[in-house]
DNA sequence: CTCTTAACTGGAAACGTTTGCTATAGGCAA
DNA sequence: TTGCCTATAGCAAACGTTTCCAGTTAAGAG
């Protein structure tokens, strides 16, 4: 039995309220509210008097009560598909910065690549009456998607997802362009056996990358080799097992593209198993800006996208939505950045 | 002028309330509340009836109103010193998981290594009436520290910080032990010129690491060389400039310890400038579990601490605090993990 | 000097819940 | 039958704000 607690658990959390400020300043509740919230109908004298008393008492407005009364929480929910992916840390961070600059806080929830969790997350955020939701969905066709996106009570911004039949804003990266550049470059350098490991194609980035990939082959009057494509999972285990298969193929791939964090993890392990070094025996290109790449392996070629710009853009779109503007889609460019790892043995 | 908004901005956000559920089920408000919240004084028939209607209407309780009335927000604030440090992503993640398992959400705010921001963050969280605050402080002696920690209205857990005169819980890593192991190992291998780059010693981890460092020398009957210690900043720029100086010293250091993410960044750049490779011409040890190390450089020796355990432990301590238990300090072990990079040329 | 208006200020009703208290009904013992 | 207790249900008062509406005062116009 905790002894230092007062007899009514409640009273521990007692803080000074607007009522006490009003009493001490000998003015009405409403005047205190107006004085502190910057309402115009307040005399200078009143404002000063109230502010002085508020400071003296250390008054900090109860944001919960403010939210209830005003119907606005100044909070944005951020549903993150997989917080293991370090890219999301970057994304969430830049987004949070932009939101905070506009007076909003962020509640971050993680779905752990699970659709049920994702659904619960949406519900949780709705109950908390967030003013908007930024979401990186697990997939584009979950059974809950209509419920969570279609009749939304609050503006929604999707990250790198295309969902038909709903009117939400979205930030999409133009993966195709960067991949096209990358593959064209490889082809020019003589590569023909180009492997591609990436997530399932029920999400936009995979489909979009694939477009760029295929188009690069078409433009060079070549045919893609289907058995060099491992499309189906974003996780490292999937990538590892498929990379193993790819590396045992004959003829072996001379270049390999890794679509995202998981693929990179899996492939790098598979390469290590076979004692292969990226850029030496095999050309390697990562299709993401992964923060640790910048740090440690400054020789890895990547299809770069400005992750922080995506976060900022998401914040801007959600704020627009709150202002009542129509949803819109914003596209972020990508760019192939050539470094040592895409050389290979050719 | 947005045209799809209804004339009263408010009505856009209108959701079904407990009142409508009560009306449709033809029972009292209070009965709905009790039925849905699992209160015992409710007949089975009533509970079923209410739940059916609630489901039918898609009722989702207003958490804001619940919080206001009950005085409890089921929200924890997480004040993060520097969200650039990838370790914190790991930390926040494991912490959030543990909190969520207990029905809590997390609001994450970033201080960007700035004391003013930090102070504002505490205020923001207090206004939001969070039930507890987990904080990774910028320093241990900011002018606001008393205000924010001393007379706390809510339980507080500090991460790797020791602040005197307040009664908050804390999770501390036993850096000293791991550093002692590491340095002892280096000394055994013949190293004498061991450099140490780390943050300012107005925070616990630096002081604690320094203790381990010094003790290892003492135990070997050697003296530490003060001009090999660069103590003063956690950021990469500080580390870079000091690492340059250290590397130009004569005799040059044969081993170097990097205290944290920033130091690692700076030093690795400095080494690259001089064309030195970790573990080859110079032994190198990182004093942190940095997630990207596991990924890419599996040959870097580190003083490992279980960052996820720290996050979980922080969650547990804050929940204890909410339950009314006394604050306490929890210590997490560290351990030297020897890999190739700590070999050097000796 | 009176009337109108402008500039404030105060009172009170919300916002959507939870919860203490009271009321009702039925069961059981005396 | 009466009285008491138990199990439920309902009423109404909070929680701490914001905001609408109605006053009050003083100034300026006629």
XYZ file of C-alpha atoms (C1' of nucleotides) in Angstrom:
752
model
C 0.000 0.000 0.000
C 1.646 3.195 -1.129
C 1.793 5.471 1.833
C 2.795 8.792 0.354
C -0.307 8.978 -1.721
C -3.014 11.185 -0.338
C -6.281 9.511 0.564
C -7.926 10.437 -2.714
C -5.683 9.427 -5.565
C -7.093 12.341 -7.509
C -5.770 15.053 -5.298
C -2.184 14.170 -6.097
C -2.689 15.568 -9.521
C -4.404 18.720 -8.421
C -3.158 21.678 -10.335
C -4.064 25.293 -10.343
C -7.105 25.921 -12.501
C -8.424 28.878 -14.353
C -10.933 29.302 -11.542
C -8.216 29.968 -8.994
C -6.553 32.441 -11.296
C -9.868 34.210 -11.732
C -10.462 34.308 -8.000
C -7.044 35.674 -7.170
C -7.199 38.263 -9.930
C -10.782 39.077 -8.933
C -12.120 38.772 -12.438
C -14.430 36.381 -14.219
C -13.409 32.991 -15.535
C -14.194 34.080 -19.028
C -11.904 37.064 -18.766
C -9.000 34.882 -17.741
C -9.637 32.599 -20.659
C -9.771 35.481 -23.100
C -6.789 37.255 -21.620
C -4.583 34.202 -21.913
C -5.761 32.980 -25.273
C -5.133 36.294 -26.982
C -8.744 37.149 -27.573
C -9.102 40.741 -28.890
C -11.929 41.842 -26.558
C -9.639 42.341 -23.579
C -8.223 45.570 -22.217
C -4.499 45.882 -21.789
C -4.884 46.313 -18.084
C -6.970 43.164 -17.757
C -4.524 41.164 -19.794
C -1.577 42.227 -17.731
C -3.352 41.631 -14.462
C -4.411 38.130 -15.467
C -1.048 37.196 -16.883
C 0.715 38.322 -13.741
C -1.522 36.260 -11.524
C -1.265 33.263 -13.853
C 2.514 33.406 -13.774
C 2.516 33.868 -10.036
C 0.390 30.797 -9.523
C 2.219 28.805 -12.191
C -0.996 28.230 -14.063
C -0.734 25.812 -16.983
C -3.970 25.418 -18.938
C -5.468 21.965 -18.984
C -5.137 20.928 -22.563
C -7.582 18.073 -22.071
C -10.344 20.462 -21.071
C -9.431 22.826 -23.862
C -9.700 19.983 -26.334
C -13.029 18.806 -25.042
C -14.557 22.218 -25.162
C -13.061 23.390 -28.424
C -13.317 20.080 -30.250
C -9.729 20.323 -31.385
C -6.810 18.418 -29.901
C -3.910 19.904 -31.823
C -2.598 16.385 -32.081
C -1.743 14.336 -35.148
C -1.639 10.568 -35.143
C 1.171 8.849 -37.015
C 0.544 5.215 -37.847
C 3.799 3.564 -38.675
C 3.883 0.265 -40.471
C 7.171 -1.031 -39.134
C 9.176 0.937 -36.679
C 12.082 -1.462 -37.133
C 12.767 0.241 -40.401
C 15.151 3.062 -39.572
C 13.811 5.105 -42.439
C 10.693 5.716 -40.398
C 12.641 7.266 -37.585
C 13.902 9.847 -40.032
C 10.462 10.317 -41.484
C 8.695 10.664 -38.164
C 11.310 13.064 -36.967
C 11.083 15.535 -39.802
C 7.332 15.284 -39.710
C 7.200 15.943 -35.999
C 9.418 18.982 -36.395
C 7.164 20.500 -38.993
C 4.040 19.754 -36.971
C 5.490 21.200 -33.826
C 6.414 24.390 -35.641
C 2.696 24.698 -36.232
C 1.706 23.977 -32.672
C 0.822 20.333 -33.048
C 2.018 17.305 -31.150
C 2.338 13.844 -32.557
C 1.191 10.485 -31.226
C 3.153 7.712 -32.840
C 1.798 4.193 -33.035
C 3.407 1.139 -34.540
C 1.545 -1.566 -36.435
C 4.419 -4.059 -36.521
C 3.445 -5.097 -40.062
C 0.193 -6.484 -38.725
C -3.192 -5.529 -40.114
C -5.056 -6.140 -36.879
C -2.687 -3.884 -35.012
C -3.089 -1.294 -37.692
C -6.845 -1.361 -37.332
C -6.585 -1.015 -33.572
C -4.224 1.896 -34.079
C -6.708 3.767 -36.194
C -9.393 3.175 -33.618
C -7.148 4.366 -30.826
C -6.356 7.559 -32.667
C -9.988 8.222 -33.465
C -10.954 7.772 -29.823
C -8.279 10.254 -28.935
C -9.897 12.593 -31.415
C -6.688 13.480 -33.192
C -7.115 16.251 -35.721
C -5.508 14.231 -38.494
C -3.827 10.931 -39.257
C -0.677 10.288 -41.235
C -0.406 6.636 -42.108
C 2.079 4.283 -43.588
C -0.217 1.339 -44.264
C 0.792 -2.290 -44.091
C -1.046 -3.020 -47.298
C -3.454 -1.371 -49.672
C -6.262 -3.877 -49.347
C -6.880 -4.775 -45.756
C -10.490 -5.589 -44.807
C -10.538 -2.561 -42.512
C -9.323 -0.086 -45.038
C -12.735 1.228 -46.015
C -13.736 1.670 -42.418
C -10.569 3.507 -41.531
C -10.138 5.644 -44.608
C -13.407 5.944 -46.455
C -15.699 7.823 -44.121
C -13.010 9.664 -42.271
C -13.903 12.086 -39.550
C -10.502 13.656 -39.907
C -8.062 14.354 -42.719
C -5.716 11.563 -43.681
C -2.376 11.493 -45.433
C -1.063 8.233 -46.837
C 2.635 7.595 -47.224
C 3.677 5.788 -50.387
C 0.316 4.091 -50.773
C -2.396 4.318 -53.395
C -5.864 3.369 -52.247
C -8.727 3.698 -54.671
C -12.108 5.053 -53.806
C -11.129 7.214 -50.886
C -10.305 10.838 -50.841
C -7.205 11.149 -48.757
C -4.045 13.062 -49.473
C -0.879 11.145 -50.188
C 2.847 11.590 -50.495
C 4.277 9.329 -53.159
C 7.884 8.876 -54.119
C 8.609 8.596 -57.813
C 10.571 5.392 -57.367
C 10.229 4.507 -61.029
C 12.398 7.380 -62.174
C 15.317 6.519 -59.912
C 15.125 2.819 -60.619
C 14.986 3.544 -64.312
C 18.157 5.597 -64.068
C 19.881 2.918 -62.045
C 18.977 0.006 -64.276
C 19.779 1.939 -67.429
C 23.192 2.640 -65.993
C 23.728 -1.032 -65.203
C 22.658 -2.074 -68.658
C 24.999 0.461 -70.212
C 27.821 -0.978 -68.132
C 27.081 -4.352 -69.689
C 24.973 -5.991 -67.035
C 22.278 -8.323 -68.279
C 21.607 -10.587 -65.317
C 20.050 -8.016 -63.000
C 18.253 -9.362 -59.961
C 15.572 -7.500 -58.086
C 14.516 -8.271 -54.528
C 11.647 -6.286 -53.078
C 8.367 -6.322 -51.181
C 5.035 -7.660 -52.305
C 3.405 -5.923 -55.203
C 0.196 -5.149 -53.408
C 1.758 -1.872 -52.432
C 2.592 1.120 -54.529
C 6.391 1.284 -54.129
C 6.894 -2.224 -55.456
C 4.612 -1.707 -58.418
C 6.180 1.629 -59.141
C 9.741 0.342 -58.916
C 8.817 -2.519 -61.143
C 7.581 -0.097 -63.754
C 10.892 1.719 -63.761
C 12.735 -1.570 -63.885
C 10.771 -2.956 -66.781
C 10.840 0.259 -68.725
C 14.621 0.446 -68.523
C 14.815 -3.005 -70.125
C 12.283 -2.087 -72.766
C 14.099 1.125 -73.583
C 17.234 -0.923 -74.158
C 15.318 -3.439 -76.255
C 15.973 -6.162 -73.744
C 13.666 -8.514 -71.893
C 13.512 -8.752 -68.131
C 14.189 -12.182 -66.753
C 11.311 -13.147 -64.472
C 13.309 -15.676 -62.510
C 15.638 -12.923 -61.376
C 12.825 -11.102 -59.666
C 12.053 -11.939 -56.060
C 8.932 -10.015 -55.314
C 6.893 -10.793 -52.281
C 8.190 -9.653 -48.944
C 9.772 -6.704 -47.263
C 11.291 -8.663 -44.439
C 14.891 -9.730 -44.125
C 14.118 -13.443 -43.941
C 12.269 -13.424 -47.209
C 15.108 -11.532 -48.827
C 17.732 -13.813 -47.358
C 16.182 -17.017 -48.645
C 15.499 -15.598 -52.070
C 18.904 -13.997 -52.341
C 20.436 -17.402 -51.645
C 18.482 -18.900 -54.496
C 19.389 -16.064 -56.816
C 23.073 -16.338 -56.028
C 23.073 -20.055 -56.836
C 21.452 -19.483 -60.174
C 23.298 -20.155 -63.363
C 24.185 -17.787 -64.868
C 24.538 -15.908 -61.606
C 23.235 -12.365 -61.413
C 25.922 -9.762 -62.007
C 23.924 -7.062 -60.310
C 21.295 -6.950 -57.616
C 18.792 -4.330 -56.534
C 17.576 -4.279 -52.939
C 14.164 -2.749 -52.407
C 14.205 -1.343 -48.924
C 15.668 -2.041 -45.540
C 14.616 -5.671 -45.169
C 15.898 -6.637 -48.594
C 19.192 -4.954 -47.862
C 19.575 -6.842 -44.606
C 18.794 -10.185 -46.169
C 20.901 -9.723 -49.251
C 23.933 -8.462 -47.386
C 23.784 -11.547 -45.231
C 23.448 -13.825 -48.239
C 26.401 -12.152 -49.912
C 28.470 -12.567 -46.814
C 27.630 -16.262 -46.709
C 29.041 -16.637 -50.189
C 31.975 -14.373 -49.389
C 30.910 -11.887 -52.002
C 31.572 -8.183 -51.624
C 29.197 -5.572 -52.918
C 30.721 -3.795 -55.863
C 33.413 -6.369 -56.323
C 32.081 -9.631 -57.689
C 28.574 -8.280 -57.890
C 27.083 -4.879 -58.434
C 24.714 -3.718 -55.751
C 22.166 -0.919 -55.527
C 19.980 -0.034 -52.554
C 16.585 1.435 -53.383
C 16.167 3.646 -50.350
C 17.787 6.343 -48.429
C 18.710 4.382 -45.363
C 20.330 6.552 -42.765
C 23.003 4.090 -41.754
C 24.187 3.826 -45.328
C 25.284 7.441 -45.290
C 27.133 6.753 -42.137
C 29.069 3.647 -42.669
C 29.102 2.480 -46.210
C 29.734 5.534 -48.262
C 30.364 3.366 -51.278
C 26.882 1.976 -51.736
C 24.983 3.182 -54.769
C 21.440 4.092 -53.960
C 18.252 5.335 -55.429
C 17.950 8.307 -53.179
C 14.776 9.941 -51.993
C 14.681 12.775 -49.554
C 13.006 11.049 -46.644
C 12.940 14.157 -44.560
C 11.183 16.034 -47.322
C 8.533 13.326 -47.318
C 7.958 13.821 -43.619
C 7.688 17.565 -44.015
C 5.361 17.223 -46.971
C 3.119 14.853 -45.029
C 2.889 17.417 -42.259
C 2.037 20.152 -44.733
C -0.685 18.070 -46.359
C -2.280 17.154 -43.064
C -2.287 20.784 -41.976
C -3.927 21.714 -45.245
C -6.556 19.095 -44.597
C -7.227 20.531 -41.173
C -7.636 23.946 -42.764
C -10.395 22.397 -44.832
C -8.575 22.200 -48.142
C -9.179 19.383 -50.575
C -6.968 16.304 -50.399
C -4.164 16.182 -52.922
C -1.273 13.979 -53.914
C 2.295 15.154 -53.692
C 5.090 13.394 -55.548
C 8.672 13.361 -54.325
C 11.452 12.795 -56.806
C 14.055 10.074 -56.548
C 17.489 9.983 -58.037
C 20.110 7.387 -58.715
C 23.326 8.100 -56.858
C 26.175 6.139 -58.294
C 28.965 4.972 -56.036
C 31.422 2.135 -55.962
C 29.019 -0.693 -55.142
C 27.291 -0.599 -58.500
C 30.453 -1.379 -60.435
C 30.563 -5.133 -60.137
C 32.984 -7.342 -62.050
C 31.962 -6.339 -65.512
C -12.767 29.418 -48.925
C -13.209 25.676 -48.510
C -16.635 24.820 -49.758
C -17.134 21.286 -48.510
C -16.973 22.356 -44.916
C -20.300 22.691 -43.203
C -21.232 26.099 -41.877
C -20.091 25.285 -38.370
C -16.581 23.882 -38.496
C -17.472 21.850 -35.454
C -20.084 19.679 -37.040
C -17.595 18.060 -39.386
C -16.167 16.223 -36.460
C -19.475 15.157 -35.021
C -19.359 11.622 -33.833
C -21.839 9.422 -32.089
C -21.862 10.095 -28.364
C -22.786 8.075 -25.346
C -26.013 10.075 -25.240
C -27.169 8.735 -28.584
C -26.338 5.205 -27.560
C -28.353 5.689 -24.393
C -31.290 7.080 -26.320
C -31.346 4.314 -28.867
C -30.972 1.613 -26.219
C -33.540 3.413 -24.059
C -31.413 3.384 -20.949
C -29.641 6.005 -18.899
C -26.308 7.553 -19.832
C -24.750 6.140 -16.734
C -25.819 2.640 -17.628
C -24.129 2.885 -20.989
C -20.959 4.095 -19.356
C -20.980 1.284 -16.820
C -21.927 -1.359 -19.326
C -19.062 -0.478 -21.630
C -16.436 0.130 -19.005
C -16.943 -3.237 -17.346
C -18.442 -1.910 -14.160
C -19.828 -4.759 -11.980
C -23.213 -3.193 -11.162
C -24.686 -4.051 -14.525
C -27.000 -6.909 -15.411
C -26.022 -9.213 -18.233
C -29.048 -8.224 -20.195
C -28.256 -4.525 -19.903
C -24.663 -5.072 -20.925
C -25.590 -6.998 -24.012
C -28.236 -4.539 -25.037
C -25.884 -1.584 -24.688
C -23.019 -3.268 -26.449
C -25.214 -4.215 -29.365
C -26.438 -0.681 -29.823
C -22.936 0.723 -29.405
C -21.601 -1.584 -32.104
C -24.521 -0.817 -34.339
C -23.907 2.918 -34.090
C -20.141 2.518 -34.291
C -19.719 4.287 -30.981
C -16.137 5.072 -30.031
C -15.783 6.688 -26.605
C -14.300 10.155 -26.549
C -11.016 9.667 -24.817
C -10.656 13.400 -24.238
C -13.850 13.515 -22.214
C -12.885 10.354 -20.370
C -9.574 11.918 -19.455
C -11.092 15.137 -18.265
C -13.598 13.421 -16.071
C -11.379 10.696 -14.706
C -8.246 12.792 -14.347
C -6.189 10.170 -16.121
C -4.982 10.354 -19.716
C -3.343 6.949 -20.115
C -0.599 8.768 -21.935
C 3.107 8.901 -21.192
C 5.366 11.683 -22.378
C 8.800 10.790 -23.712
C 11.260 13.653 -23.815
C 14.100 12.767 -26.099
C 17.331 14.679 -25.993
C 18.412 14.142 -29.574
C 16.311 12.221 -31.972
C 19.186 12.193 -34.464
C 20.781 9.538 -32.361
C 19.481 6.259 -33.736
C 19.806 4.655 -30.350
C 16.774 6.611 -29.243
C 14.623 5.139 -31.954
C 15.361 1.727 -30.540
C 14.761 2.941 -27.029
C 11.500 4.697 -27.773
C 10.277 1.717 -29.684
C 10.760 -0.870 -26.977
C 9.363 1.542 -24.441
C 6.292 2.224 -26.512
C 5.675 -1.474 -26.932
C 5.745 -2.102 -23.226
C 3.517 0.890 -22.512
C 1.014 -0.111 -25.122
C 0.791 -3.598 -23.669
C -0.421 -1.843 -20.559
C -2.933 0.336 -22.346
C -0.868 3.493 -22.550
C 0.022 5.650 -25.530
C 3.166 7.660 -25.891
C 3.733 11.253 -26.926
C 7.262 11.739 -28.118
C 8.938 15.139 -28.082
C 12.422 16.050 -29.188
C 14.622 18.623 -27.459
C 17.269 18.806 -30.180
C 19.995 19.117 -27.535
C 18.594 22.454 -26.486
C 17.684 23.289 -22.913
C 15.002 25.797 -23.833
C 13.291 23.263 -26.051
C 13.531 20.742 -23.272
C 11.830 23.085 -20.853
C 9.059 23.783 -23.322
C 8.647 20.063 -23.830
C 8.082 19.470 -20.150
C 5.543 22.238 -20.059
C 3.750 20.869 -23.079
C 3.503 17.452 -21.522
C 2.258 18.828 -18.226
C -0.434 20.819 -19.997
C -1.471 17.653 -21.721
C -1.715 16.088 -18.298
C 0.292 13.018 -19.175
C 0.311 10.415 -16.427
C 4.083 10.182 -16.414
C 7.217 11.473 -18.104
C 10.237 9.531 -19.276
C 13.086 11.868 -20.007
C 16.496 11.764 -21.527
C 17.789 15.130 -20.334
C 20.182 17.326 -22.248
C 22.174 18.005 -19.121
C 21.966 17.464 -15.396
C 22.083 21.076 -14.352
C 19.803 23.186 -16.479
C 18.180 26.170 -14.762
C 14.773 24.605 -15.276
C 15.610 21.281 -13.799
C 14.190 21.966 -10.361
C 10.970 23.293 -11.796
C 10.519 20.329 -14.076
C 11.620 17.543 -11.790
C 11.461 18.671 -8.205
C 7.809 19.319 -7.516
C 6.490 16.856 -10.033
C 2.788 16.378 -10.402
C 3.464 13.099 -12.130
C 6.003 10.306 -11.865
C 9.237 10.778 -13.749
C 11.842 8.358 -15.037
C 15.256 9.647 -16.047
C 17.385 7.861 -18.605
C 21.092 7.678 -17.881
C 21.013 10.811 -15.756
C 21.692 11.434 -12.088
C 20.073 14.515 -10.635
C 20.495 15.229 -6.954
C 17.743 16.414 -4.701
C 14.802 15.079 -6.608
C 12.954 11.884 -6.154
C 12.509 10.454 -9.587
C 13.153 6.953 -10.806
C 16.022 6.345 -13.183
C 17.446 3.741 -15.490
C 21.227 3.833 -15.480
C 23.598 1.781 -17.581
C 26.672 0.481 -15.830
C 28.989 1.894 -18.468
C 31.981 1.690 -16.165
C 31.985 -2.086 -16.123
C 32.019 -2.481 -19.884
C 34.596 0.231 -20.421
C 36.767 -1.338 -17.751
C 36.632 -4.679 -19.544
C 37.431 -3.056 -22.860
C 40.349 -0.985 -21.686
C 41.776 -3.835 -19.651
C 41.695 -5.933 -22.771
C 43.478 -3.250 -24.765
C 46.135 -2.862 -22.126
C 46.673 -6.603 -22.025
C 47.155 -6.538 -25.786
C 49.948 -4.032 -25.287
C 48.166 -0.768 -25.974
C 49.334 2.201 -23.941
C 48.286 5.180 -26.048
C 44.559 4.830 -25.658
C 42.461 7.794 -26.719
C 38.980 8.516 -25.442
C 36.483 10.773 -27.180
C 33.194 11.362 -25.451
C 30.563 13.869 -24.349
C 30.830 16.497 -21.663
C 31.239 15.279 -18.141
C 28.256 17.103 -16.765
C 26.263 13.999 -17.500
C 26.340 10.619 -15.880
C 27.446 8.410 -18.783
C 30.636 10.365 -19.349
C 31.554 10.429 -15.689
C 30.731 6.789 -15.356
C 32.721 5.748 -18.411
C 35.615 7.797 -17.202
C 35.582 5.909 -13.924
C 35.817 2.604 -15.742
C 38.542 3.965 -17.969
C 40.647 5.308 -15.127
C 40.184 2.266 -12.977
C 41.413 -0.022 -15.739
C 44.628 1.985 -15.901
C 45.002 2.002 -12.145
C 44.418 -1.723 -11.942
C 47.256 -2.162 -14.437
C 49.461 0.221 -12.478
C 49.498 2.656 -15.374
C 48.665 6.302 -15.599
C 46.045 7.705 -17.958
C 47.340 10.300 -20.348
C 45.149 13.377 -20.021
C 46.017 14.702 -23.455
C 44.525 11.593 -25.007
C 41.118 12.372 -23.558
C 38.752 14.508 -25.566
C 35.868 15.097 -23.230
C 33.366 17.781 -23.935
C 30.849 17.164 -26.653
C 28.532 14.507 -27.956
C 28.278 15.933 -31.431
C 30.087 14.733 -34.498
C 31.830 18.038 -35.182
C 33.413 18.124 -31.774
C 34.561 14.557 -32.202
C 35.901 15.194 -35.688
C 38.055 18.146 -34.733
C 39.403 16.450 -31.634
C 39.998 13.169 -33.402
C 42.107 15.055 -35.951
C 44.224 16.491 -33.188
C 44.570 13.131 -31.511
C 45.625 11.422 -34.708
C 48.364 13.988 -35.298
C 49.780 13.528 -31.867
C 53.162 11.992 -31.358
C 53.209 9.233 -30.305
C 49.943 8.574 -32.081
C 47.208 6.720 -30.223
C 47.163 3.019 -30.991
C 43.595 2.643 -29.825
C 40.593 4.894 -29.631
C 37.304 4.703 -27.765
C 34.241 6.433 -29.173
C 31.612 7.425 -26.623
C 28.326 7.382 -28.466
C 26.904 8.061 -31.853
C 28.357 11.529 -32.433
C 31.857 10.480 -31.452
C 31.642 7.504 -33.749
C 30.576 9.669 -36.670
C 33.344 12.188 -36.115
C 36.083 9.689 -35.523
C 35.236 7.525 -38.462
C 35.426 10.581 -40.669
C 38.761 11.605 -39.188
C 40.144 8.116 -39.718
C 38.995 8.135 -43.305
C 40.762 11.455 -43.864
C 44.012 9.883 -42.750
C 43.263 6.712 -44.664
C 43.255 4.659 -41.522
C 41.060 1.589 -41.122
C 39.523 0.621 -37.840
C 41.171 -2.474 -36.497
C 44.077 -2.248 -38.881
C 46.434 0.598 -38.064
C 44.408 1.570 -35.036
C 42.212 -0.292 -32.614
C 38.706 1.012 -32.284
C 35.918 0.456 -29.792
C 32.437 1.940 -29.855
C 30.821 2.585 -26.489
C 27.228 2.063 -27.457
C 24.913 -0.373 -29.023
C 24.225 1.490 -32.215
C 21.752 -0.346 -34.381
C 23.497 0.291 -37.665
C 26.679 -1.272 -36.297
C 24.986 -4.631 -36.031
C 23.862 -4.249 -39.576
C 26.818 -3.184 -41.536
C 30.010 -3.386 -39.628
C 29.946 -6.681 -37.877
C 33.589 -6.310 -37.049
C 33.359 -3.364 -34.679
C 34.080 -4.072 -31.061
C 31.569 -2.443 -28.764
C 30.654 -1.966 -25.192
C 27.201 -3.375 -25.494
C 24.184 -2.401 -23.523
C 20.744 -3.761 -24.136
C 19.018 -0.628 -25.305
C 15.677 -2.319 -25.672
C 15.873 -3.534 -22.111
C 16.417 0.049 -21.036
C 13.262 1.116 -22.831
C 11.258 -1.679 -21.273
C 12.633 -0.947 -17.840
C 11.757 2.737 -18.188
C 8.197 1.747 -19.027
C 8.032 -0.545 -16.026
C 9.332 2.133 -13.680
C 6.880 4.731 -14.915
C 3.996 2.305 -14.530
C 5.146 1.584 -10.983
C 5.173 5.294 -10.330
C 1.635 5.623 -11.600
C 0.625 2.817 -9.263
C 1.913 4.974 -6.450
C 5.086 3.090 -5.697
C 8.229 4.855 -4.554
C 10.772 5.930 -7.168
C 13.736 3.646 -7.605
C 16.870 3.321 -9.668
C 17.436 0.425 -11.990
C 20.873 -0.425 -13.319
C 21.429 -2.134 -16.662
C 24.629 -4.048 -17.228
C 27.049 -3.435 -20.061
C 29.508 -5.792 -21.582
C 32.531 -5.578 -23.796
C 32.052 -7.433 -27.057
C 35.349 -8.048 -28.750
C 35.518 -8.143 -32.508
C 38.077 -7.376 -35.149
C 38.204 -3.612 -34.820
C 39.835 -3.660 -31.424
C 42.909 -5.504 -32.655
C 44.945 -2.652 -34.095
C 48.546 -2.980 -35.207
C 50.025 -4.181 -31.978
C -28.505 66.447 -21.482
C -29.770 62.349 -23.706
C -29.090 58.719 -26.945
C -26.177 55.539 -29.421
C -22.359 52.961 -29.843
C -18.113 50.840 -28.759
C -15.365 48.406 -25.757
C -15.203 45.463 -22.301
C -16.667 42.246 -18.679
C -19.406 38.722 -16.356
C -22.694 34.835 -16.209
C -23.851 30.546 -17.670
C -24.294 26.937 -20.910
C -22.031 23.842 -23.236
C -18.215 19.793 -24.583
C -18.810 14.026 -23.411
C -17.763 11.452 -20.004
C -17.617 9.134 -14.943
C -19.410 8.420 -10.498
C -21.675 9.310 -5.920
C -26.076 9.168 -4.396
C -30.836 7.991 -4.511
C -34.732 5.188 -6.014
C -37.002 1.034 -7.275
C -37.945 -3.782 -7.253
C -37.633 -8.152 -5.826
C -36.154 -11.700 -2.517
C -35.749 -13.411 1.887
C -36.118 -13.664 6.872
C -38.696 -12.589 10.857
C -47.320 -8.946 6.338
C -43.447 -6.089 7.375
C -38.854 -4.768 7.110
C -34.361 -5.094 5.354
C -31.013 -6.127 2.151
C -29.184 -6.685 -2.510
C -28.920 -5.882 -7.081
C -29.638 -2.605 -10.647
C -30.851 1.612 -12.804
C -31.302 6.530 -13.119
C -30.314 11.376 -11.892
C -27.371 14.945 -11.627
C -23.081 16.895 -10.382
C -18.749 17.195 -11.462
C -14.012 17.609 -14.597
C -11.699 22.650 -16.650
C -12.193 24.964 -20.299
C -14.382 28.114 -24.293
C -17.801 30.977 -26.059
C -22.407 32.932 -26.675
C -25.170 36.352 -24.835
C -26.345 39.957 -22.011
C -24.924 43.473 -19.198
C -22.210 47.771 -17.793
C -19.638 51.719 -18.461
C -17.843 55.538 -20.681
C -17.274 58.174 -24.634
C -18.921 60.662 -28.471
C -22.644 62.621 -31.230
C -26.629 65.284 -31.680
